[in-house]
Each structure stands twice: as structure tokens, then as C-alpha cells.
XYZ file of C-alpha atoms in Angstrom:
172
model
C 39.921 2.660 -39.759
C 37.950 0.799 -42.343
C 36.357 3.072 -44.843
C 32.714 2.671 -44.718
C 32.298 0.840 -48.543
C 34.214 -1.946 -47.466
C 31.909 -2.099 -44.224
C 29.003 -2.948 -46.638
C 29.556 -6.219 -47.327
C 30.179 -7.199 -44.254
C 27.240 -5.341 -41.935
C 24.151 -7.619 -41.008
C 20.839 -6.073 -39.301
C 19.274 -8.340 -37.019
C 15.894 -8.423 -35.912
C 15.755 -9.713 -32.415
C 12.598 -10.317 -31.388
C 11.198 -12.410 -34.574
C 11.846 -15.095 -37.488
C 13.873 -12.770 -40.205
C 10.899 -13.870 -42.630
C 8.264 -12.824 -40.682
C 7.505 -9.222 -41.625
C 4.279 -8.881 -39.898
C 3.342 -7.548 -36.610
C 0.258 -7.148 -34.605
C -1.181 -3.406 -33.718
C -0.373 -2.357 -30.533
C 2.771 -4.447 -29.816
C 6.514 -3.768 -30.506
C 9.042 -5.377 -32.024
C 12.956 -4.492 -30.273
C 15.422 -4.573 -33.270
C 19.388 -4.482 -33.068
C 22.346 -3.922 -35.254
C 26.001 -5.685 -35.372
C 28.747 -4.126 -37.281
C 31.199 -6.164 -38.098
C 34.607 -5.883 -40.357
C 35.947 -7.538 -43.151
C 37.331 -10.745 -40.811
C 33.792 -10.498 -38.923
C 34.703 -8.604 -35.427
C 32.410 -6.293 -34.167
C 32.963 -2.941 -34.707
C 32.350 -0.795 -31.590
C 32.648 2.562 -33.578
C 29.899 4.388 -35.065
C 26.375 5.011 -34.449
C 22.937 3.379 -35.760
C 20.209 4.866 -35.584
C 16.651 3.851 -37.113
C 13.796 5.495 -38.478
C 10.360 4.950 -40.152
C 9.150 5.712 -43.392
C 5.485 5.585 -42.086
C 5.566 7.123 -38.312
C 1.879 6.589 -38.456
C 1.793 3.230 -38.908
C 4.976 2.346 -36.909
C 6.543 4.862 -33.986
C 10.596 4.244 -33.691
C 12.262 5.016 -30.553
C 15.850 4.814 -29.897
C 16.634 2.460 -26.874
C 20.244 2.657 -27.029
C 23.205 3.432 -29.581
C 22.489 0.294 -31.623
C 18.985 -0.695 -30.573
C 15.307 0.475 -31.298
C 11.802 -0.239 -30.786
C 9.154 -0.623 -33.338
C 6.179 0.637 -32.321
C 2.751 -0.988 -34.130
C 0.229 2.366 -33.549
C -1.774 1.625 -36.592
C -2.442 -0.788 -39.632
C 0.074 0.106 -42.563
C 2.965 -1.028 -43.605
C 6.468 0.972 -43.371
C 10.115 0.690 -44.364
C 12.604 0.946 -41.351
C 15.402 2.291 -42.076
C 18.851 1.776 -40.578
C 21.315 4.790 -40.491
C 24.950 4.337 -39.567
C 27.093 7.219 -39.097
C 24.527 9.016 -40.837
C 24.039 7.030 -44.006
C 21.281 4.827 -44.857
C 22.941 1.190 -44.399
C 19.917 -1.331 -44.684
C 16.119 -1.258 -44.773
C 13.482 -3.508 -44.602
C 9.411 -3.544 -44.568
C 7.359 -4.376 -41.702
C 3.490 -4.522 -42.295
C 0.929 -3.951 -39.003
C -2.257 -5.581 -39.364
C -5.124 -4.750 -36.678
C -6.035 -7.681 -33.738
C -8.480 -9.923 -34.718
C -11.723 -8.363 -33.119
C -14.507 -11.543 -34.170
C -15.076 -14.053 -36.336
C -18.687 -15.347 -37.920
C -19.709 -17.868 -40.098
C -21.438 -17.954 -43.544
C -24.694 -19.209 -41.435
C -25.839 -19.398 -38.300
C -27.839 -22.848 -38.829
C -27.405 -26.003 -40.994
C -29.647 -29.117 -41.587
C -27.350 -32.153 -42.232
C -29.375 -35.414 -42.894
C -26.670 -38.188 -41.200
C -24.086 -39.088 -44.055
C -24.425 -35.222 -45.750
C -21.486 -32.888 -45.399
C -21.861 -29.035 -45.440
C -19.472 -26.260 -45.362
C -19.344 -22.967 -43.718
C -17.071 -19.776 -44.962
C -15.042 -17.875 -41.894
C -14.987 -14.177 -42.070
C -12.555 -12.207 -39.944
C -12.732 -8.885 -38.344
C -11.504 -6.882 -39.617
C -10.621 -8.297 -42.502
C -7.201 -7.416 -42.787
C -6.532 -8.837 -39.256
C -2.763 -10.676 -38.949
C -3.704 -13.847 -39.470
C -4.165 -16.459 -37.199
C -4.715 -20.500 -36.818
C -8.389 -21.049 -36.497
C -9.723 -24.010 -34.690
C -12.913 -25.331 -34.918
C -15.031 -27.654 -32.401
C -18.363 -29.706 -32.586
C -19.936 -30.101 -29.057
C -21.225 -33.692 -29.989
C -18.659 -35.410 -32.457
C -20.987 -38.417 -32.763
C -23.772 -36.117 -34.075
C -21.557 -34.268 -36.486
C -17.588 -33.880 -37.014
C -15.983 -30.720 -38.136
C -12.808 -29.482 -39.608
C -11.240 -26.526 -40.567
C -8.984 -26.044 -44.143
C -8.042 -22.297 -44.014
C -11.279 -20.145 -44.045
C -13.756 -23.211 -44.718
C -15.691 -25.175 -42.016
C -15.928 -28.859 -43.178
C -19.106 -30.661 -41.569
C -20.233 -34.421 -41.748
C -23.385 -35.360 -40.011
C -23.130 -38.881 -38.396
C -26.245 -39.172 -36.753
C -29.598 -37.310 -35.568
C -29.286 -34.629 -33.042
C -28.224 -31.110 -32.602
C -24.452 -30.318 -32.272
C -23.411 -26.469 -32.288
C -19.926 -25.960 -33.968
C -17.278 -23.508 -32.673
C -14.807 -21.750 -34.769
C -11.996 -19.743 -32.574
C -8.198 -18.454 -32.734
C -5.305 -19.892 -31.285
């Protein structure tokens, strides 16, 4: 059997359902994670147990699915360090943040008057403010009257002619 110290440089923790660069998940969702342990030659080792724990179970609850997999369930907004324990020693860890689901979108003004050729901007607010960032899209009911685009949390409008148009912001 290979000593545990030799395994550390060759072990890898795989988060199988998200891109490893993404450390934020929405509230009331889950993430399945699994661990693969290899020796110095890259051969998978089948002995030993991997268990997972959360530093903040009020934000992320951990349930074992098998000896080397677990389900992280997001309970409330917050952050947690997820630790993988191999043979009862902390082996790997990574942070996960839980953010609330988007409930509503509002604009800084409900009505804007523009003269043909004028431009104006509106600020977008998301509720709750700590919501998981979403891609926002903007639409004008009449592009020949007012065109609209969005950059970050700012709606840019340009008047093209006389008339009325409604600008709508939504999330993907």
C-alpha cells in the first residue's frame, strides 16, 4: 500500500456537474461532486473512503451518495468551504457560494420622454441584490421609435422617431 503522503501530489477532486471555475450555485439547487484518487502513475485507487463536509451547513448541506460522491444542496444564501476527507484526513477543499434566485428586475424610471435623436440610459436593479448574476436581455416594442441595448446593468435607449414604445428587461 502506498503511504498517504505520496498520494497527495497525485490526487484530484472533480466537480462533475459544473465548470471548475464556477464556484457559485443558485439557492434551492444541488451539485453532485465526486473524487477520484490515483497513485503516482495515474492508476485509480479503489481503497479508502472519501467523505465530504461543509463549513457552513446552514448554506450548503452535504449528503453522501456513495463512498466517493456527495450531493451539495444549497439551503440559503452564504458561503462554505467544502472539504473532502480521505481516510479521515482533510485532503482537498474548495469554496462554494450560494446566491438567491432572481425574483424581480426594476428600472430606475418607469417613463422616459425623448426627442428624436436623443439618447437616455436607465439603471437596472435586481432583487434580491445578492442574486446570482443573470444574463439580461432588453427589447423595445417598436424599434423604429426607440432602439434599446444593455451593457451590464445599464439600458441604453436611442430615440428614432415620434411615438410610444415599451422597453422590457428580462433574464435568460
